[in-house]
Structures are given as structure tokens and as C-alpha cells.
PDB file of C-alpha atoms in Angstrom:
ATOM      1  CA  ILE A 979     107.279 -14.798  36.906  1.00  0.00           C
ATOM      2  CA  PRO A 980     106.384 -15.210  40.586  1.00  0.00           C
ATOM      3  CA  PRO A 981     105.452 -11.955  42.318  1.00  0.00           C
ATOM      4  CA  ARG A 982     107.617 -10.425  45.007  1.00  0.00           C
ATOM      5  CA  PHE A 983     105.999  -9.844  48.350  1.00  0.00           C
ATOM      6  CA  TYR A 984     106.582  -6.720  50.327  1.00  0.00           C
ATOM      7  CA  ARG A 985     106.528  -5.472  53.880  1.00  0.00           C
ATOM      8  CA  LYS A 986     103.483  -3.595  55.078  1.00  0.00           C
ATOM      9  CA  GLY A 987     103.751   0.120  54.569  1.00  0.00           C
ATOM     10  CA  ASP A 988     106.742   0.645  52.346  1.00  0.00           C
ATOM     11  CA  CYS A 989     106.597  -2.216  49.818  1.00  0.00           C
ATOM     12  CA  ARG A 990     110.285  -3.062  50.055  1.00  0.00           C
ATOM     13  CA  PRO A 991     111.188  -6.717  49.566  1.00  0.00           C
ATOM     14  CA  GLY A 992     110.728  -8.643  52.790  1.00  0.00           C
ATOM     15  CA  LYS A 993     109.798 -11.990  54.274  1.00  0.00           C
ATOM     16  CA  GLU A 994     106.962 -10.835  56.533  1.00  0.00           C
ATOM     17  CA  PHE A 995     104.195 -11.671  54.036  1.00  0.00           C
ATOM     18  CA  GLU A 996     105.781 -14.961  52.933  1.00  0.00           C
ATOM     19  CA  ARG A 997     104.908 -16.532  56.288  1.00  0.00           C
ATOM     20  CA  LYS A 998     101.261 -15.647  55.852  1.00  0.00           C
ATOM     21  CA  ARG A 999      98.684 -17.730  54.036  1.00  0.00           C
ATOM     22  CA  GLY A1000      98.390 -15.200  51.231  1.00  0.00           C
ATOM     23  CA  ALA A1001     101.949 -15.624  49.985  1.00  0.00           C
ATOM     24  CA  SER A1002     101.577 -19.254  49.007  1.00  0.00           C
ATOM     25  CA  MET A1003      98.223 -18.469  47.398  1.00  0.00           C
ATOM     26  CA  MET A1004      99.681 -15.673  45.302  1.00  0.00           C
ATOM     27  CA  GLU A1005     102.514 -17.924  44.117  1.00  0.00           C
ATOM     28  CA  SER A1006      99.886 -20.465  43.059  1.00  0.00           C
ATOM     29  CA  VAL A1007      97.885 -17.772  41.285  1.00  0.00           C
ATOM     30  CA  VAL A1008     100.800 -16.886  39.063  1.00  0.00           C
ATOM     31  CA  GLU A1009     102.052 -20.421  38.495  1.00  0.00           C
ATOM     32  CA  ARG A1010      98.797 -22.172  37.614  1.00  0.00           C
ATOM     33  CA  GLU A1011      96.419 -21.332  34.822  1.00  0.00           C
ATOM     34  CA  ALA A1012      93.700 -23.706  36.061  1.00  0.00           C
ATOM     35  CA  PRO A1013      93.142 -25.907  39.088  1.00  0.00           C
ATOM     36  CA  GLU A1014      93.890 -29.579  38.549  1.00  0.00           C
ATOM     37  CA  ASN A1015      90.200 -30.384  38.974  1.00  0.00           C
ATOM     38  CA  SER A1016      89.033 -27.582  36.661  1.00  0.00           C
ATOM     39  CA  THR A1017      85.595 -28.064  35.126  1.00  0.00           C
ATOM     40  CA  GLY A1018      86.601 -26.310  31.918  1.00  0.00           C
ATOM     41  CA  LEU A1019      83.448 -24.198  32.143  1.00  0.00           C
ATOM     42  CA  GLY A1020      85.152 -20.860  32.234  1.00  0.00           C
ATOM     43  CA  ALA A1021      88.088 -18.715  33.188  1.00  0.00           C
ATOM     44  CA  ILE A1022      88.582 -15.585  35.261  1.00  0.00           C
ATOM     45  CA  VAL A1023      91.252 -13.170  34.023  1.00  0.00           C
ATOM     46  CA  MET A1024      92.884 -10.313  35.911  1.00  0.00           C
ATOM     47  CA  LEU A1025      95.568  -7.810  34.890  1.00  0.00           C
ATOM     48  CA  GLU A1026      97.733  -5.859  37.331  1.00  0.00           C
ATOM     49  CA  THR A1027     100.520  -3.334  36.859  1.00  0.00           C
ATOM     50  CA  ARG A1028     101.089  -2.378  40.501  1.00  0.00           C
ATOM     51  CA  PRO A1029     103.301  -4.250  42.993  1.00  0.00           C
ATOM     52  CA  LEU A1030     101.547  -7.034  44.907  1.00  0.00           C
ATOM     53  CA  CYS A1031     101.818  -5.586  48.408  1.00  0.00           C
ATOM     54  CA  PRO A1032      99.937  -7.419  51.185  1.00  0.00           C
ATOM     55  CA  ASN A1033      98.593  -4.168  52.629  1.00  0.00           C
ATOM     56  CA  GLN A1034      96.928  -3.084  49.385  1.00  0.00           C
ATOM     57  CA  TYR A1035      93.324  -3.829  48.506  1.00  0.00           C
ATOM     58  CA  TRP A1036      94.135  -4.937  44.946  1.00  0.00           C
ATOM     59  CA  THR A1037      96.336  -7.767  46.258  1.00  0.00           C
ATOM     60  CA  GLN A1038      93.556  -8.884  48.596  1.00  0.00           C
ATOM     61  CA  SER A1039      91.056  -8.719  45.698  1.00  0.00           C
ATOM     62  CA  ILE A1040      93.302 -10.914  43.571  1.00  0.00           C
ATOM     63  CA  ILE A1041      93.603 -13.491  46.360  1.00  0.00           C
ATOM     64  CA  SER A1042      89.843 -13.401  46.961  1.00  0.00           C
ATOM     65  CA  ASN A1043      89.049 -13.910  43.269  1.00  0.00           C
ATOM     66  CA  TRP A1044      91.599 -16.716  43.020  1.00  0.00           C
ATOM     67  CA  GLU A1045      89.980 -18.476  46.008  1.00  0.00           C
ATOM     68  CA  TYR A1046      86.581 -18.049  44.345  1.00  0.00           C
ATOM     69  CA  SER A1047      87.859 -19.540  41.076  1.00  0.00           C
ATOM     70  CA  GLN A1048      89.352 -22.504  42.930  1.00  0.00           C
ATOM     71  CA  SER A1049      86.141 -23.196  44.843  1.00  0.00           C
ATOM     72  CA  HIS A1050      84.089 -23.206  41.602  1.00  0.00           C
ATOM     73  CA  LYS A1051      86.808 -24.988  39.585  1.00  0.00           C
ATOM     74  CA  TYR A1052      87.294 -22.166  37.087  1.00  0.00           C
ATOM     75  CA  ALA A1053      90.608 -21.460  35.409  1.00  0.00           C
ATOM     76  CA  PHE A1054      92.271 -18.310  36.732  1.00  0.00           C
ATOM     77  CA  SER A1055      95.028 -16.218  35.257  1.00  0.00           C
ATOM     78  CA  LEU A1056      96.728 -13.160  36.628  1.00  0.00           C
ATOM     79  CA  HIS A1057      98.807 -11.148  34.180  1.00  0.00           C
ATOM     80  CA  ASN A1058     101.086  -8.328  35.175  1.00  0.00           C
ATOM     81  CA  LEU A1059     102.462  -5.891  32.658  1.00  0.00           C
ATOM     82  CA  THR A1060     106.046  -7.031  33.182  1.00  0.00           C
ATOM     83  CA  HIS A1061     105.022 -10.627  32.503  1.00  0.00           C
ATOM     84  CA  PHE A1062     103.195  -9.632  29.327  1.00  0.00           C
ATOM     85  CA  GLN A1063     106.094  -7.596  27.994  1.00  0.00           C
ATOM     86  CA  ALA A1064     108.298 -10.663  28.463  1.00  0.00           C
ATOM     87  CA  LEU A1065     105.829 -12.618  26.311  1.00  0.00           C
ATOM     88  CA  ALA A1066     105.623  -9.979  23.575  1.00  0.00           C
ATOM     89  CA  SER A1067     107.414 -12.010  20.906  1.00  0.00           C
ATOM     90  CA  THR A1068     105.306 -15.090  21.718  1.00  0.00           C
ATOM     91  CA  LEU A1069     102.116 -13.035  21.434  1.00  0.00           C
ATOM     92  CA  ILE A1070     103.154 -11.692  18.046  1.00  0.00           C
ATOM     93  CA  GLN A1071     104.142 -15.134  16.727  1.00  0.00           C
ATOM     94  CA  SER A1072     101.121 -16.976  18.144  1.00  0.00           C
ATOM     95  CA  TYR A1073      98.349 -14.468  17.596  1.00  0.00           C
ATOM     96  CA  GLY A1074      99.755 -12.078  14.992  1.00  0.00           C
ATOM     97  CA  TYR A1075      99.192  -8.886  16.955  1.00  0.00           C
ATOM     98  CA  ARG A1076     101.191  -6.466  18.982  1.00  0.00           C
ATOM     99  CA  ILE A1077     100.344  -3.711  21.421  1.00  0.00           C
ATOM    100  CA  PRO A1078     102.344  -0.551  20.716  1.00  0.00           C
ATOM    101  CA  SER A1079     104.216   0.758  23.756  1.00  0.00           C
ATOM    102  CA  GLU A1080     102.504   4.150  23.478  1.00  0.00           C
ATOM    103  CA  TYR A1081      99.053   2.593  23.960  1.00  0.00           C
ATOM    104  CA  PRO A1082      97.439   2.880  27.393  1.00  0.00           C
ATOM    105  CA  VAL A1083      97.709  -0.108  29.731  1.00  0.00           C
ATOM    106  CA  ALA A1084      94.020  -0.890  29.157  1.00  0.00           C
ATOM    107  CA  TRP A1085      94.903  -2.352  25.751  1.00  0.00           C
ATOM    108  CA  TYR A1086      96.732  -5.186  27.521  1.00  0.00           C
ATOM    109  CA  ARG A1087      93.339  -6.441  28.706  1.00  0.00           C
ATOM    110  CA  ILE A1088      92.618  -7.601  25.176  1.00  0.00           C
ATOM    111  CA  ALA A1089      95.921  -9.476  25.066  1.00  0.00           C
ATOM    112  CA  ALA A1090      95.228 -11.014  28.503  1.00  0.00           C
ATOM    113  CA  LEU A1091      91.783 -12.192  27.370  1.00  0.00           C
ATOM    114  CA  ARG A1092      93.114 -13.627  24.107  1.00  0.00           C
ATOM    115  CA  HIS A1093      95.934 -15.353  25.975  1.00  0.00           C
ATOM    116  CA  SER A1094      93.454 -16.891  28.426  1.00  0.00           C
ATOM    117  CA  LEU A1095      91.193 -18.072  25.595  1.00  0.00           C
ATOM    118  CA  ALA A1096      94.160 -19.773  23.935  1.00  0.00           C
ATOM    119  CA  ALA A1097      95.370 -21.296  27.228  1.00  0.00           C
ATOM    120  CA  ASN A1098      91.881 -22.629  28.052  1.00  0.00           C
ATOM    121  CA  PRO A1099      90.482 -23.868  24.719  1.00  0.00           C
ATOM    122  CA  ASN A1100      87.628 -25.792  26.374  1.00  0.00           C
ATOM    123  CA  ALA A1101      86.368 -22.798  28.351  1.00  0.00           C
ATOM    124  CA  LYS A1102      82.861 -21.707  27.362  1.00  0.00           C
ATOM    125  CA  TRP A1103      83.480 -18.197  28.643  1.00  0.00           C
ATOM    126  CA  VAL A1104      86.214 -15.888  29.935  1.00  0.00           C
ATOM    127  CA  PHE A1105      85.385 -13.226  32.516  1.00  0.00           C
ATOM    128  CA  TYR A1106      87.648 -10.200  33.032  1.00  0.00           C
ATOM    129  CA  LEU A1107      87.833  -8.601  36.470  1.00  0.00           C
ATOM    130  CA  ASP A1108      89.706  -5.419  37.304  1.00  0.00           C
ATOM    131  CA  SER A1109      92.091  -5.882  40.198  1.00  0.00           C
ATOM    132  CA  ASP A1110      90.035  -3.342  42.149  1.00  0.00           C
ATOM    133  CA  THR A1111      87.027  -5.693  42.177  1.00  0.00           C
ATOM    134  CA  TYR A1112      86.125  -8.956  43.801  1.00  0.00           C
ATOM    135  CA  ILE A1113      83.216 -11.386  43.598  1.00  0.00           C
ATOM    136  CA  ARG A1114      81.076 -10.812  46.661  1.00  0.00           C
ATOM    137  CA  LEU A1115      78.569 -13.681  46.346  1.00  0.00           C
ATOM    138  CA  ARG A1116      81.146 -16.409  46.865  1.00  0.00           C
ATOM    139  CA  ASN A1117      78.774 -19.398  47.010  1.00  0.00           C
ATOM    140  CA  LYS A1118      77.029 -18.587  43.741  1.00  0.00           C
ATOM    141  CA  PRO A1119      78.570 -19.740  40.430  1.00  0.00           C
ATOM    142  CA  LEU A1120      79.499 -16.833  38.191  1.00  0.00           C
ATOM    143  CA  VAL A1121      77.121 -17.877  35.407  1.00  0.00           C
ATOM    144  CA  GLU A1122      74.136 -17.848  37.805  1.00  0.00           C
ATOM    145  CA  TYR A1123      75.177 -14.455  39.126  1.00  0.00           C
ATOM    146  CA  ILE A1124      75.405 -12.978  35.612  1.00  0.00           C
ATOM    147  CA  GLU A1125      72.063 -14.509  34.590  1.00  0.00           C
ATOM    148  CA  SER A1126      70.425 -12.993  37.679  1.00  0.00           C
ATOM    149  CA  LEU A1127      71.484  -9.534  36.432  1.00  0.00           C
ATOM    150  CA  SER A1128      69.857 -10.041  33.020  1.00  0.00           C
ATOM    151  CA  LEU A1129      66.643  -8.195  32.297  1.00  0.00           C
TER     152      LEU A1129
END
């Protein structure tokens, strides 16, 4: 389901953000699981429950992480809670699990990761990022960055 874009300040539906570069990127984020020239090395997964407003840092983080995934040819998937609830029956049929509605939103991360693993069967790894975070070292592949943190 493509996200709706909102006017700065009040997050009501509007066309202001659609004219900006970010709008077309966000539509691509939702519509594509992996870039056409994906290496199949890995996938970055994000989950968001808030509206994608252009004036909010989480929207900018999502765009930044999507750009990073495209530049390194990683698969990228953004899941919002509404989208996942629409896929509930598919998740149950395909993977044999369900997330009870009384569970905290954090439990949807597991479903998002499992969905990404199934959608990218050749991926060697899947990396989950909160929507509040972004990858700062944009020129460095994610695997090298993680290995540099190892003791």
C-alpha cells in the first residue's frame, strides 16, 4: 500500500511533498522489495507505525536507509502496521504463525524479518533498523561496518 504524504506541520493529506524528490523515493521504497540490480547479499528491513510525514525525522531516516540500500544493491523492505495487518491471513497460511492483537507492536518486527527472509531467499543476512536510526557511514558496506564493531 503506497504511503500518503502530508503537508509540513499538520500531517493532513496534501500535494506539497509529492513535488519533492522524497515522494517518489518513498513510493519506490514501498513498491520494491529489492533493486533490479540487487546483489542478493542481504536485506535491510524497517517497520513503521507512524504516518510518513516529510517533516518528521523517521521519514527522513527511512529515505536515507533506502538510498543506502540502493547504493550497495541490498534488498530493502519497509513494513507499516496497516500493511502487515492486511497480510495477516497470508502470514498465517505461509508461515503458520500469528501475532495476537494484544501483543505490543515490537512483535511485528519478527514477522517483518520472517517476511523479508521469505521474499529474499538468496540473501545471506537480513538487518533490522528501527525507523529512528539511519546508517551514517554511507560509503561503507554494512558487512564491513558490522565486522569493524566486532571485538
